[in-house]
Amino acid sequence: MDEETKKLIVENYALNKDNNEMLHKLMVFQKWNNIAKIISWSFIILTSIGAMYFIQQNLGSLIGAYTGGAGVSDIGNITKTLGDSSSNMTDLLKSLNN
């Protein structure tokens, strides 16, 4: 082998070695970046779930106050109560008229 070819091979080897080191650094960086993304999304999701757990009672009372405290299942009970009170009211009005 002549000197020029040998010099080119040595340069190529050095460049390949540097390239390989950079690729390894990029792979390590990408792995840590993926781990950081998983941790940050886990933190966001768990914080949201925890916040909903702690404000669930306040949110339930707020929704109850907004809807008037009556749910769909309570409508039947309300109509029965109104029916009973209306008969009491008519009795009261009849007694007042007499």
PDB file of N, CA and C in Angstrom:
ATOM      1  N   MET A   1       0.828  -1.177   0.000  1.00  0.00           N
ATOM      2  CA  MET A   1       0.000   0.000   0.000  1.00  0.00           C
ATOM      3  C   MET A   1       0.876   1.245   0.000  1.00  0.00           C
ATOM      4  N   ASP A   2       0.430   2.206  -0.736  1.00  0.00           N
ATOM      5  CA  ASP A   2       1.193   3.442  -0.752  1.00  0.00           C
ATOM      6  C   ASP A   2       0.752   4.324   0.419  1.00  0.00           C
ATOM      7  N   GLU A   3       1.488   5.377   0.655  1.00  0.00           N
ATOM      8  CA  GLU A   3       1.278   6.248   1.810  1.00  0.00           C
ATOM      9  C   GLU A   3      -0.051   7.002   1.739  1.00  0.00           C
ATOM     10  N   GLU A   4      -0.432   7.417   0.547  1.00  0.00           N
ATOM     11  CA  GLU A   4      -1.668   8.193   0.403  1.00  0.00           C
ATOM     12  C   GLU A   4      -2.899   7.350   0.749  1.00  0.00           C
ATOM     13  N   THR A   5      -2.920   6.113   0.281  1.00  0.00           N
ATOM     14  CA  THR A   5      -4.032   5.217   0.573  1.00  0.00           C
ATOM     15  C   THR A   5      -4.084   4.913   2.066  1.00  0.00           C
ATOM     16  N   LYS A   6      -2.921   4.683   2.653  1.00  0.00           N
ATOM     17  CA  LYS A   6      -2.858   4.396   4.082  1.00  0.00           C
ATOM     18  C   LYS A   6      -3.366   5.593   4.898  1.00  0.00           C
ATOM     19  N   LYS A   7      -2.980   6.805   4.469  1.00  0.00           N
ATOM     20  CA  LYS A   7      -3.420   8.015   5.149  1.00  0.00           C
ATOM     21  C   LYS A   7      -4.938   8.160   5.038  1.00  0.00           C
ATOM     22  N   LEU A   8      -5.532   7.884   3.879  1.00  0.00           N
ATOM     23  CA  LEU A   8      -6.977   7.963   3.695  1.00  0.00           C
ATOM     24  C   LEU A   8      -7.710   6.934   4.559  1.00  0.00           C
ATOM     25  N   ILE A   9      -7.150   5.748   4.671  1.00  0.00           N
ATOM     26  CA  ILE A   9      -7.769   4.713   5.503  1.00  0.00           C
ATOM     27  C   ILE A   9      -7.744   5.123   6.969  1.00  0.00           C
ATOM     28  N   VAL A  10      -6.660   5.689   7.434  1.00  0.00           N
ATOM     29  CA  VAL A  10      -6.552   6.134   8.820  1.00  0.00           C
ATOM     30  C   VAL A  10      -7.545   7.279   9.087  1.00  0.00           C
ATOM     31  N   GLU A  11      -7.660   8.229   8.150  1.00  0.00           N
ATOM     32  CA  GLU A  11      -8.620   9.325   8.293  1.00  0.00           C
ATOM     33  C   GLU A  11     -10.052   8.797   8.325  1.00  0.00           C
ATOM     34  N   ASN A  12     -10.334   7.854   7.422  1.00  0.00           N
ATOM     35  CA  ASN A  12     -11.669   7.260   7.364  1.00  0.00           C
ATOM     36  C   ASN A  12     -11.986   6.527   8.667  1.00  0.00           C
ATOM     37  N   TYR A  13     -11.021   5.819   9.209  1.00  0.00           N
ATOM     38  CA  TYR A  13     -11.209   5.114  10.473  1.00  0.00           C
ATOM     39  C   TYR A  13     -11.500   6.094  11.612  1.00  0.00           C
ATOM     40  N   ALA A  14     -10.755   7.201  11.644  1.00  0.00           N
ATOM     41  CA  ALA A  14     -10.952   8.198  12.700  1.00  0.00           C
ATOM     42  C   ALA A  14     -12.342   8.838  12.571  1.00  0.00           C
ATOM     43  N   LEU A  15     -12.763   9.148  11.340  1.00  0.00           N
ATOM     44  CA  LEU A  15     -14.087   9.734  11.132  1.00  0.00           C
ATOM     45  C   LEU A  15     -15.189   8.742  11.510  1.00  0.00           C
ATOM     46  N   ASN A  16     -15.010   7.482  11.160  1.00  0.00           N
ATOM     47  CA  ASN A  16     -15.999   6.469  11.527  1.00  0.00           C
ATOM     48  C   ASN A  16     -16.082   6.290  13.037  1.00  0.00           C
ATOM     49  N   LYS A  17     -14.963   6.383  13.699  1.00  0.00           N
ATOM     50  CA  LYS A  17     -14.941   6.258  15.154  1.00  0.00           C
ATOM     51  C   LYS A  17     -15.683   7.429  15.802  1.00  0.00           C
ATOM     52  N   ASP A  18     -15.439   8.640  15.331  1.00  0.00           N
ATOM     53  CA  ASP A  18     -16.155   9.816  15.845  1.00  0.00           C
ATOM     54  C   ASP A  18     -17.654   9.708  15.558  1.00  0.00           C
ATOM     55  N   ASN A  19     -17.994   9.273  14.365  1.00  0.00           N
ATOM     56  CA  ASN A  19     -19.391   9.120  13.996  1.00  0.00           C
ATOM     57  C   ASN A  19     -20.079   8.098  14.904  1.00  0.00           C
ATOM     58  N   ASN A  20     -19.395   7.004  15.191  1.00  0.00           N
ATOM     59  CA  ASN A  20     -19.948   5.966  16.057  1.00  0.00           C
ATOM     60  C   ASN A  20     -20.163   6.497  17.475  1.00  0.00           C
ATOM     61  N   GLU A  21     -19.238   7.282  17.976  1.00  0.00           N
ATOM     62  CA  GLU A  21     -19.398   7.882  19.314  1.00  0.00           C
ATOM     63  C   GLU A  21     -20.594   8.829  19.357  1.00  0.00           C
ATOM     64  N   MET A  22     -20.751   9.639  18.314  1.00  0.00           N
ATOM     65  CA  MET A  22     -21.891  10.562  18.266  1.00  0.00           C
ATOM     66  C   MET A  22     -23.206   9.796  18.197  1.00  0.00           C
ATOM     67  N   LEU A  23     -23.243   8.711  17.424  1.00  0.00           N
ATOM     68  CA  LEU A  23     -24.467   7.918  17.329  1.00  0.00           C
ATOM     69  C   LEU A  23     -24.825   7.296  18.672  1.00  0.00           C
ATOM     70  N   HIS A  24     -23.833   6.824  19.394  1.00  0.00           N
ATOM     71  CA  HIS A  24     -24.097   6.271  20.727  1.00  0.00           C
ATOM     72  C   HIS A  24     -24.626   7.349  21.672  1.00  0.00           C
ATOM     73  N   LYS A  25     -24.056   8.557  21.611  1.00  0.00           N
ATOM     74  CA  LYS A  25     -24.542   9.652  22.448  1.00  0.00           C
ATOM     75  C   LYS A  25     -25.981  10.007  22.092  1.00  0.00           C
ATOM     76  N   LEU A  26     -26.310  10.020  20.797  1.00  0.00           N
ATOM     77  CA  LEU A  26     -27.678  10.314  20.373  1.00  0.00           C
ATOM     78  C   LEU A  26     -28.655   9.243  20.856  1.00  0.00           C
ATOM     79  N   MET A  27     -28.222   7.990  20.812  1.00  0.00           N
ATOM     80  CA  MET A  27     -29.102   6.909  21.279  1.00  0.00           C
ATOM     81  C   MET A  27     -29.363   7.030  22.780  1.00  0.00           C
ATOM     82  N   VAL A  28     -28.338   7.352  23.551  1.00  0.00           N
ATOM     83  CA  VAL A  28     -28.506   7.521  24.996  1.00  0.00           C
ATOM     84  C   VAL A  28     -29.411   8.727  25.281  1.00  0.00           C
ATOM     85  N   PHE A  29     -29.194   9.828  24.553  1.00  0.00           N
ATOM     86  CA  PHE A  29     -30.032  11.010  24.723  1.00  0.00           C
ATOM     87  C   PHE A  29     -31.485  10.702  24.392  1.00  0.00           C
ATOM     88  N   GLN A  30     -31.727   9.965  23.316  1.00  0.00           N
ATOM     89  CA  GLN A  30     -33.088   9.633  22.913  1.00  0.00           C
ATOM     90  C   GLN A  30     -33.758   8.734  23.952  1.00  0.00           C
ATOM     91  N   LYS A  31     -33.008   7.802  24.526  1.00  0.00           N
ATOM     92  CA  LYS A  31     -33.565   6.938  25.560  1.00  0.00           C
ATOM     93  C   LYS A  31     -33.979   7.749  26.780  1.00  0.00           C
ATOM     94  N   TRP A  32     -33.126   8.656  27.244  1.00  0.00           N
ATOM     95  CA  TRP A  32     -33.456   9.483  28.398  1.00  0.00           C
ATOM     96  C   TRP A  32     -34.590  10.458  28.093  1.00  0.00           C
ATOM     97  N   ASN A  33     -34.650  10.916  26.850  1.00  0.00           N
ATOM     98  CA  ASN A  33     -35.739  11.801  26.449  1.00  0.00           C
ATOM     99  C   ASN A  33     -37.073  11.053  26.494  1.00  0.00           C
ATOM    100  N   ASN A  34     -37.092   9.802  26.046  1.00  0.00           N
ATOM    101  CA  ASN A  34     -38.323   9.008  26.113  1.00  0.00           C
ATOM    102  C   ASN A  34     -38.740   8.755  27.563  1.00  0.00           C
ATOM    103  N   ILE A  35     -37.785   8.485  28.427  1.00  0.00           N
ATOM    104  CA  ILE A  35     -38.083   8.263  29.838  1.00  0.00           C
ATOM    105  C   ILE A  35     -38.648   9.541  30.459  1.00  0.00           C
ATOM    106  N   ALA A  36     -38.069  10.685  30.114  1.00  0.00           N
ATOM    107  CA  ALA A  36     -38.568  11.959  30.640  1.00  0.00           C
ATOM    108  C   ALA A  36     -39.987  12.239  30.149  1.00  0.00           C
ATOM    109  N   LYS A  37     -40.289  11.914  28.906  1.00  0.00           N
ATOM    110  CA  LYS A  37     -41.648  12.116  28.385  1.00  0.00           C
ATOM    111  C   LYS A  37     -42.646  11.232  29.121  1.00  0.00           C
ATOM    112  N   ILE A  38     -42.267   9.983  29.366  1.00  0.00           N
ATOM    113  CA  ILE A  38     -43.162   9.067  30.082  1.00  0.00           C
ATOM    114  C   ILE A  38     -43.418   9.588  31.495  1.00  0.00           C
ATOM    115  N   ILE A  39     -42.375  10.046  32.162  1.00  0.00           N
ATOM    116  CA  ILE A  39     -42.529  10.562  33.522  1.00  0.00           C
ATOM    117  C   ILE A  39     -43.391  11.816  33.527  1.00  0.00           C
ATOM    118  N   SER A  40     -43.175  12.710  32.584  1.00  0.00           N
ATOM    119  CA  SER A  40     -43.957  13.955  32.576  1.00  0.00           C
ATOM    120  C   SER A  40     -45.425  13.682  32.267  1.00  0.00           C
ATOM    121  N   TRP A  41     -45.729  12.809  31.314  1.00  0.00           N
ATOM    122  CA  TRP A  41     -47.134  12.483  31.014  1.00  0.00           C
ATOM    123  C   TRP A  41     -47.774  11.741  32.178  1.00  0.00           C
ATOM    124  N   SER A  42     -47.017  10.869  32.831  1.00  0.00           N
ATOM    125  CA  SER A  42     -47.557  10.180  34.002  1.00  0.00           C
ATOM    126  C   SER A  42     -47.889  11.179  35.099  1.00  0.00           C
ATOM    127  N   PHE A  43     -47.022  12.152  35.299  1.00  0.00           N
ATOM    128  CA  PHE A  43     -47.273  13.184  36.302  1.00  0.00           C
ATOM    129  C   PHE A  43     -48.526  13.984  35.967  1.00  0.00           C
ATOM    130  N   ILE A  44     -48.685  14.352  34.704  1.00  0.00           N
ATOM    131  CA  ILE A  44     -49.859  15.129  34.285  1.00  0.00           C
ATOM    132  C   ILE A  44     -51.133  14.322  34.487  1.00  0.00           C
ATOM    133  N   ILE A  45     -51.129  13.059  34.073  1.00  0.00           N
ATOM    134  CA  ILE A  45     -52.329  12.221  34.176  1.00  0.00           C
ATOM    135  C   ILE A  45     -52.658  11.935  35.641  1.00  0.00           C
ATOM    136  N   LEU A  46     -51.663  11.577  36.436  1.00  0.00           N
ATOM    137  CA  LEU A  46     -51.915  11.270  37.845  1.00  0.00           C
ATOM    138  C   LEU A  46     -52.340  12.510  38.624  1.00  0.00           C
ATOM    139  N   THR A  47     -51.800  13.658  38.288  1.00  0.00           N
ATOM    140  CA  THR A  47     -52.216  14.886  38.942  1.00  0.00           C
ATOM    141  C   THR A  47     -53.668  15.206  38.606  1.00  0.00           C
ATOM    142  N   SER A  48     -54.058  14.989  37.357  1.00  0.00           N
ATOM    143  CA  SER A  48     -55.449  15.233  36.962  1.00  0.00           C
ATOM    144  C   SER A  48     -56.401  14.295  37.695  1.00  0.00           C
ATOM    145  N   ILE A  49     -56.032  13.029  37.793  1.00  0.00           N
ATOM    146  CA  ILE A  49     -56.874  12.059  38.499  1.00  0.00           C
ATOM    147  C   ILE A  49     -56.957  12.420  39.982  1.00  0.00           C
ATOM    148  N   GLY A  50     -55.837  12.787  40.580  1.00  0.00           N
ATOM    149  CA  GLY A  50     -55.828  13.185  41.984  1.00  0.00           C
ATOM    150  C   GLY A  50     -56.657  14.425  42.225  1.00  0.00           C
ATOM    151  N   ALA A  51     -56.570  15.389  41.325  1.00  0.00           N
ATOM    152  CA  ALA A  51     -57.370  16.605  41.481  1.00  0.00           C
ATOM    153  C   ALA A  51     -58.857  16.283  41.387  1.00  0.00           C
ATOM    154  N   MET A  52     -59.242  15.415  40.465  1.00  0.00           N
ATOM    155  CA  MET A  52     -60.650  15.036  40.353  1.00  0.00           C
ATOM    156  C   MET A  52     -61.106  14.295  41.604  1.00  0.00           C
ATOM    157  N   TYR A  53     -60.247  13.488  42.195  1.00  0.00           N
ATOM    158  CA  TYR A  53     -60.599  12.765  43.419  1.00  0.00           C
ATOM    159  C   TYR A  53     -60.868  13.753  44.562  1.00  0.00           C
ATOM    160  N   PHE A  54     -60.034  14.780  44.683  1.00  0.00           N
ATOM    161  CA  PHE A  54     -60.180  15.705  45.792  1.00  0.00           C
ATOM    162  C   PHE A  54     -61.303  16.716  45.588  1.00  0.00           C
ATOM    163  N   ILE A  55     -61.606  17.084  44.346  1.00  0.00           N
ATOM    164  CA  ILE A  55     -62.671  18.063  44.138  1.00  0.00           C
ATOM    165  C   ILE A  55     -64.000  17.407  43.797  1.00  0.00           C
ATOM    166  N   GLN A  56     -64.047  16.090  43.846  1.00  0.00           N
ATOM    167  CA  GLN A  56     -65.277  15.379  43.493  1.00  0.00           C
ATOM    168  C   GLN A  56     -66.427  15.771  44.418  1.00  0.00           C
ATOM    169  N   GLN A  57     -66.187  15.866  45.703  1.00  0.00           N
ATOM    170  CA  GLN A  57     -67.241  16.227  46.649  1.00  0.00           C
ATOM    171  C   GLN A  57     -67.724  17.651  46.404  1.00  0.00           C
ATOM    172  N   ASN A  58     -66.799  18.574  46.252  1.00  0.00           N
ATOM    173  CA  ASN A  58     -67.189  19.961  45.994  1.00  0.00           C
ATOM    174  C   ASN A  58     -67.906  20.086  44.662  1.00  0.00           C
ATOM    175  N   LEU A  59     -67.443  19.349  43.678  1.00  0.00           N
ATOM    176  CA  LEU A  59     -68.068  19.392  42.368  1.00  0.00           C
ATOM    177  C   LEU A  59     -69.470  18.792  42.417  1.00  0.00           C
ATOM    178  N   GLY A  60     -69.645  17.725  43.202  1.00  0.00           N
ATOM    179  CA  GLY A  60     -70.961  17.116  43.350  1.00  0.00           C
ATOM    180  C   GLY A  60     -71.938  18.062  44.011  1.00  0.00           C
ATOM    181  N   SER A  61     -71.514  18.759  45.052  1.00  0.00           N
ATOM    182  CA  SER A  61     -72.407  19.709  45.711  1.00  0.00           C
ATOM    183  C   SER A  61     -72.690  20.907  44.809  1.00  0.00           C
ATOM    184  N   LEU A  62     -71.714  21.316  44.010  1.00  0.00           N
ATOM    185  CA  LEU A  62     -71.923  22.419  43.083  1.00  0.00           C
ATOM    186  C   LEU A  62     -72.921  22.029  41.995  1.00  0.00           C
ATOM    187  N   ILE A  63     -72.797  20.831  41.480  1.00  0.00           N
ATOM    188  CA  ILE A  63     -73.748  20.356  40.468  1.00  0.00           C
ATOM    189  C   ILE A  63     -75.127  20.209  41.087  1.00  0.00           C
ATOM    190  N   GLY A  64     -75.203  19.729  42.317  1.00  0.00           N
ATOM    191  CA  GLY A  64     -76.484  19.620  43.011  1.00  0.00           C
ATOM    192  C   GLY A  64     -77.136  20.968  43.206  1.00  0.00           C
ATOM    193  N   ALA A  65     -76.341  21.968  43.551  1.00  0.00           N
ATOM    194  CA  ALA A  65     -76.889  23.313  43.726  1.00  0.00           C
ATOM    195  C   ALA A  65     -77.330  23.897  42.391  1.00  0.00           C
ATOM    196  N   TYR A  66     -76.589  23.616  41.350  1.00  0.00           N
ATOM    197  CA  TYR A  66     -76.921  24.156  40.026  1.00  0.00           C
ATOM    198  C   TYR A  66     -78.197  23.527  39.477  1.00  0.00           C
ATOM    199  N   THR A  67     -78.353  22.214  39.682  1.00  0.00           N
ATOM    200  CA  THR A  67     -79.532  21.530  39.154  1.00  0.00           C
ATOM    201  C   THR A  67     -80.700  21.597  40.117  1.00  0.00           C
ATOM    202  N   GLY A  68     -80.554  22.205  41.236  1.00  0.00           N
ATOM    203  CA  GLY A  68     -81.638  22.314  42.199  1.00  0.00           C
ATOM    204  C   GLY A  68     -81.706  21.129  43.132  1.00  0.00           C
ATOM    205  N   GLY A  69     -80.716  20.286  43.122  1.00  0.00           N
ATOM    206  CA  GLY A  69     -80.654  19.157  44.038  1.00  0.00           C
ATOM    207  C   GLY A  69     -81.476  17.964  43.613  1.00  0.00           C
ATOM    208  N   ALA A  70     -82.159  18.030  42.513  1.00  0.00           N
ATOM    209  CA  ALA A  70     -83.009  16.918  42.088  1.00  0.00           C
ATOM    210  C   ALA A  70     -82.361  16.207  40.917  1.00  0.00           C
ATOM    211  N   GLY A  71     -82.204  14.938  41.067  1.00  0.00           N
ATOM    212  CA  GLY A  71     -81.709  14.126  39.976  1.00  0.00           C
ATOM    213  C   GLY A  71     -82.866  13.520  39.222  1.00  0.00           C
ATOM    214  N   VAL A  72     -82.583  12.720  38.238  1.00  0.00           N
ATOM    215  CA  VAL A  72     -83.634  12.095  37.437  1.00  0.00           C
ATOM    216  C   VAL A  72     -84.451  11.134  38.290  1.00  0.00           C
ATOM    217  N   SER A  73     -83.813  10.440  39.212  1.00  0.00           N
ATOM    218  CA  SER A  73     -84.537   9.487  40.049  1.00  0.00           C
ATOM    219  C   SER A  73     -85.417  10.183  41.087  1.00  0.00           C
ATOM    220  N   ASP A  74     -85.135  11.436  41.390  1.00  0.00           N
ATOM    221  CA  ASP A  74     -85.910  12.169  42.403  1.00  0.00           C
ATOM    222  C   ASP A  74     -87.195  12.777  41.843  1.00  0.00           C
ATOM    223  N   ILE A  75     -87.384  12.788  40.546  1.00  0.00           N
ATOM    224  CA  ILE A  75     -88.556  13.442  39.957  1.00  0.00           C
ATOM    225  C   ILE A  75     -89.840  12.747  40.395  1.00  0.00           C
ATOM    226  N   GLY A  76     -89.816  11.419  40.446  1.00  0.00           N
ATOM    227  CA  GLY A  76     -90.997  10.684  40.908  1.00  0.00           C
ATOM    228  C   GLY A  76     -91.342  11.020  42.344  1.00  0.00           C
ATOM    229  N   ASN A  77     -90.357  11.127  43.193  1.00  0.00           N
ATOM    230  CA  ASN A  77     -90.598  11.473  44.596  1.00  0.00           C
ATOM    231  C   ASN A  77     -91.138  12.897  44.732  1.00  0.00           C
ATOM    232  N   ILE A  78     -90.655  13.783  43.906  1.00  0.00           N
ATOM    233  CA  ILE A  78     -91.110  15.178  43.973  1.00  0.00           C
ATOM    234  C   ILE A  78     -92.574  15.261  43.575  1.00  0.00           C
ATOM    235  N   THR A  79     -92.965  14.543  42.526  1.00  0.00           N
ATOM    236  CA  THR A  79     -94.369  14.609  42.092  1.00  0.00           C
ATOM    237  C   THR A  79     -95.284  13.994  43.142  1.00  0.00           C
ATOM    238  N   LYS A  80     -94.838  12.938  43.815  1.00  0.00           N
ATOM    239  CA  LYS A  80     -95.655  12.350  44.885  1.00  0.00           C
ATOM    240  C   LYS A  80     -95.813  13.333  46.035  1.00  0.00           C
ATOM    241  N   THR A  81     -94.716  14.000  46.385  1.00  0.00           N
ATOM    242  CA  THR A  81     -94.752  14.972  47.466  1.00  0.00           C
ATOM    243  C   THR A  81     -95.664  16.140  47.108  1.00  0.00           C
ATOM    244  N   LEU A  82     -95.578  16.594  45.877  1.00  0.00           N
ATOM    245  CA  LEU A  82     -96.448  17.692  45.449  1.00  0.00           C
ATOM    246  C   LEU A  82     -97.908  17.270  45.444  1.00  0.00           C
ATOM    247  N   GLY A  83     -98.180  16.032  45.062  1.00  0.00           N
ATOM    248  CA  GLY A  83     -99.555  15.536  45.070  1.00  0.00           C
ATOM    249  C   GLY A  83    -100.111  15.482  46.479  1.00  0.00           C
ATOM    250  N   ASP A  84     -99.305  15.026  47.433  1.00  0.00           N
ATOM    251  CA  ASP A  84     -99.743  14.978  48.828  1.00  0.00           C
ATOM    252  C   ASP A  84     -99.956  16.369  49.385  1.00  0.00           C
ATOM    253  N   SER A  85     -99.052  17.280  49.063  1.00  0.00           N
ATOM    254  CA  SER A  85     -99.176  18.632  49.606  1.00  0.00           C
ATOM    255  C   SER A  85    -100.327  19.387  48.957  1.00  0.00           C
ATOM    256  N   SER A  86    -100.651  19.067  47.721  1.00  0.00           N
ATOM    257  CA  SER A  86    -101.775  19.767  47.086  1.00  0.00           C
ATOM    258  C   SER A  86    -103.091  19.334  47.711  1.00  0.00           C
ATOM    259  N   SER A  87    -103.225  18.068  48.101  1.00  0.00           N
ATOM    260  CA  SER A  87    -104.449  17.650  48.783  1.00  0.00           C
ATOM    261  C   SER A  87    -104.530  18.294  50.164  1.00  0.00           C
ATOM    262  N   ASN A  88    -103.404  18.451  50.829  1.00  0.00           N
ATOM    263  CA  ASN A  88    -103.384  19.144  52.118  1.00  0.00           C
ATOM    264  C   ASN A  88    -103.753  20.611  51.946  1.00  0.00           C
ATOM    265  N   MET A  89    -103.300  21.201  50.852  1.00  0.00           N
ATOM    266  CA  MET A  89    -103.613  22.602  50.594  1.00  0.00           C
ATOM    267  C   MET A  89    -105.103  22.791  50.323  1.00  0.00           C
ATOM    268  N   THR A  90    -105.685  21.878  49.572  1.00  0.00           N
ATOM    269  CA  THR A  90    -107.125  22.004  49.296  1.00  0.00           C
ATOM    270  C   THR A  90    -107.931  21.837  50.582  1.00  0.00           C
ATOM    271  N   ASP A  91    -107.508  20.913  51.447  1.00  0.00           N
ATOM    272  CA  ASP A  91    -108.185  20.757  52.737  1.00  0.00           C
ATOM    273  C   ASP A  91    -108.060  22.028  53.572  1.00  0.00           C
ATOM    274  N   LEU A  92    -106.874  22.624  53.556  1.00  0.00           N
ATOM    275  CA  LEU A  92    -106.654  23.859  54.308  1.00  0.00           C
ATOM    276  C   LEU A  92    -107.516  24.990  53.752  1.00  0.00           C
ATOM    277  N   LEU A  93    -107.617  25.102  52.453  1.00  0.00           N
ATOM    278  CA  LEU A  93    -108.445  26.146  51.847  1.00  0.00           C
ATOM    279  C   LEU A  93    -109.932  25.932  52.146  1.00  0.00           C
ATOM    280  N   LYS A  94    -110.393  24.698  52.131  1.00  0.00           N
ATOM    281  CA  LYS A  94    -111.780  24.416  52.472  1.00  0.00           C
ATOM    282  C   LYS A  94    -112.085  24.787  53.915  1.00  0.00           C
ATOM    283  N   SER A  95    -111.130  24.497  54.804  1.00  0.00           N
ATOM    284  CA  SER A  95    -111.355  24.838  56.212  1.00  0.00           C
ATOM    285  C   SER A  95    -111.353  26.343  56.421  1.00  0.00           C
ATOM    286  N   LEU A  96    -110.573  27.062  55.647  1.00  0.00           N
ATOM    287  CA  LEU A  96    -110.535  28.521  55.766  1.00  0.00           C
ATOM    288  C   LEU A  96    -111.821  29.144  55.214  1.00  0.00           C
ATOM    289  N   ASN A  97    -112.368  28.534  54.173  1.00  0.00           N
ATOM    290  CA  ASN A  97    -113.588  29.076  53.577  1.00  0.00           C
ATOM    291  C   ASN A  97    -114.791  28.861  54.500  1.00  0.00           C
ATOM    292  N   ASN A  98    -114.777  27.863  55.297  1.00  0.00           N
ATOM    293  CA  ASN A  98    -115.912  27.597  56.194  1.00  0.00           C
ATOM    294  C   ASN A  98    -115.817  28.419  57.391  1.00  0.00           C
TER     295      ASN A  98
END
